[in-house]
Coordinates of C-alpha atoms in Angstrom, one line a residue:
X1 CA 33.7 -11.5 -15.3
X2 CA 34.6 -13.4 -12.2
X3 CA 34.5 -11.2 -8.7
X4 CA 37.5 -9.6 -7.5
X5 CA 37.5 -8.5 -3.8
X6 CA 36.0 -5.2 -3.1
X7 CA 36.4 -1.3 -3.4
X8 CA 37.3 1.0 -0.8
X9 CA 33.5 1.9 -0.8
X10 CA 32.8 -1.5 0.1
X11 CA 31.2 -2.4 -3.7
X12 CA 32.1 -5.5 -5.5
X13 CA 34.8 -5.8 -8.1
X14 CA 34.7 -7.7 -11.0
X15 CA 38.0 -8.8 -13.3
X16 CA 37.4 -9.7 -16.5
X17 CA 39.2 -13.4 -17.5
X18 CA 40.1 -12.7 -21.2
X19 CA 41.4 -8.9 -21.2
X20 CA 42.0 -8.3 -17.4
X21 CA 39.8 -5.2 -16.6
X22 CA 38.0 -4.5 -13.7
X23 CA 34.5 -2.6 -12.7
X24 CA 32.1 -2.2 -10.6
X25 CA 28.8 -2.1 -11.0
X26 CA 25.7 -0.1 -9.5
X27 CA 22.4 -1.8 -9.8
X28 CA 19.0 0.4 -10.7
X29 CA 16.4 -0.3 -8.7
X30 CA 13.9 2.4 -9.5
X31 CA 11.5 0.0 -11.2
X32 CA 11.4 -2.8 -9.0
X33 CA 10.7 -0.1 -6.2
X34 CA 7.6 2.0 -8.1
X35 CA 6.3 -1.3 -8.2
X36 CA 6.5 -2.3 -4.5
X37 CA 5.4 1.2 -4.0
X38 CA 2.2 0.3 -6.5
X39 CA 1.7 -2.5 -5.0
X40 CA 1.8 -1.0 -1.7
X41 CA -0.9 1.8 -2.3
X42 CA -3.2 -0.2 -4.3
X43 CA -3.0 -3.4 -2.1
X44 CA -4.6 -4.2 1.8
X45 CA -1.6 -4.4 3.6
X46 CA -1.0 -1.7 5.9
X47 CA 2.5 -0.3 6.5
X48 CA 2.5 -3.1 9.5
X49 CA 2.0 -6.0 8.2
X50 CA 4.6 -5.8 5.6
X51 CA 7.9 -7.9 6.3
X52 CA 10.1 -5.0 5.8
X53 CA 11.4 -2.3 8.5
X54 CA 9.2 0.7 8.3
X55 CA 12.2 2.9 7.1
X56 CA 13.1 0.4 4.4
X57 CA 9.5 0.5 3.5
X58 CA 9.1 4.0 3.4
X59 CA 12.8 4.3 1.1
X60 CA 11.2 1.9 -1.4
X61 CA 7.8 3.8 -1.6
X62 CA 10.3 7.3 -2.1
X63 CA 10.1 6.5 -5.6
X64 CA 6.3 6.2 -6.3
X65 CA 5.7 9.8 -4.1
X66 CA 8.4 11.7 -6.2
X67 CA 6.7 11.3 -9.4
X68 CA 4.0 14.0 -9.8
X69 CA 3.2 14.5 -13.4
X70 CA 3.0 18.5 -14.6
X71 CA -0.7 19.3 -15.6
X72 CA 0.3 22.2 -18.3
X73 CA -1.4 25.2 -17.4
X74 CA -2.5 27.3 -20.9
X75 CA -3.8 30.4 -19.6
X76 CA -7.5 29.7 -20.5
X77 CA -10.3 30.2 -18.3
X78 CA -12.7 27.5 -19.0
X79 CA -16.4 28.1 -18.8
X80 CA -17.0 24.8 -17.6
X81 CA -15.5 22.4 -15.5
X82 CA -16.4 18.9 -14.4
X83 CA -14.9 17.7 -11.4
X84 CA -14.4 13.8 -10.3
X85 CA -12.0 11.7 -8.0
X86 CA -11.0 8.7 -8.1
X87 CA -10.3 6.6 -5.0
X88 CA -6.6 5.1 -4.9
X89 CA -7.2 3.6 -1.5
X90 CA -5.4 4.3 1.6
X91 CA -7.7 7.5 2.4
X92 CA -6.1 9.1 -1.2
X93 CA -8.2 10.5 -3.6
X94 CA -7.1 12.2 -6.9
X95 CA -9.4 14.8 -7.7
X96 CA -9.0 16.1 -11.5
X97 CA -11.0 18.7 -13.0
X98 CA -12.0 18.3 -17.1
X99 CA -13.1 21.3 -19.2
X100 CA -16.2 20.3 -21.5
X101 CA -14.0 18.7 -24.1
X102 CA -13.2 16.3 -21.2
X103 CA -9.5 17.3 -21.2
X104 CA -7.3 17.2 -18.1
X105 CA -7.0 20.6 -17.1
X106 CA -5.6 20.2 -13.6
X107 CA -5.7 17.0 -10.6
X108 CA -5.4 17.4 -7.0
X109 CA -4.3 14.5 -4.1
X110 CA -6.4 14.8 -1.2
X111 CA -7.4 12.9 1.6
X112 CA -11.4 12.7 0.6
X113 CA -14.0 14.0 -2.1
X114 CA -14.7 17.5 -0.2
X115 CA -15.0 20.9 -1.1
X116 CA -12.4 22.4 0.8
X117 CA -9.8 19.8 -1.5

């Protein structure tokens, strides 16, 4: 594949030598970007001191804030429930609340450990 000028989009085209077809192609960047959001969260740099524009920052981070994992809810009302969080960093907490099996029955993101989260 050798490049071949570009769409009317603006994308590249590429012409393949041997049979003569062209394509485009769209690159995936949801993993590298859950990882610079990651890496983000869980790291010391604030939003600041990152080399990136804030927007371009905040676009790559999009990933990481869209993926909230379902809790099923059964129905049952547990007896007993234990509740803990654990401390991502950046003033985010995830609270989750464990019956006395120490299954995950439901998690929260808050801001802090308090009672009104």
């Amino acid at each position: 594949m050798s490049k071949n000028g570009t769409t009317t989009a603006g994308m590249t085209r590429y012409r393949c030598t041997t049979c003569g077809t062209s394509r485009t192609t769209v690159q995936d960047h949801t993993a590298r970007d859950l990882r610079y959001g990651l890496d983000w969260l869980l790291g010391r740099a604030s939003q600041d001191e990152h080399r990136l524009p804030a927007r371009t920052l905040r676009r790559r981070c999009r990933v990481l804030w869209e993926l909230i994992p379902p809790v099923p809810r059964d129905g049952v009302v547990q007896p007993v429930l234990h509740l803990d969080g654990i401390h991502l960093g950046r003033d985010t907490v995830v609270l989750v609340a464990m019956d006395e099996h120490s299954r995950v029955v439901g998690w929260h993101a808050a801001k802090r450990e308090a009672s009104d989260a």
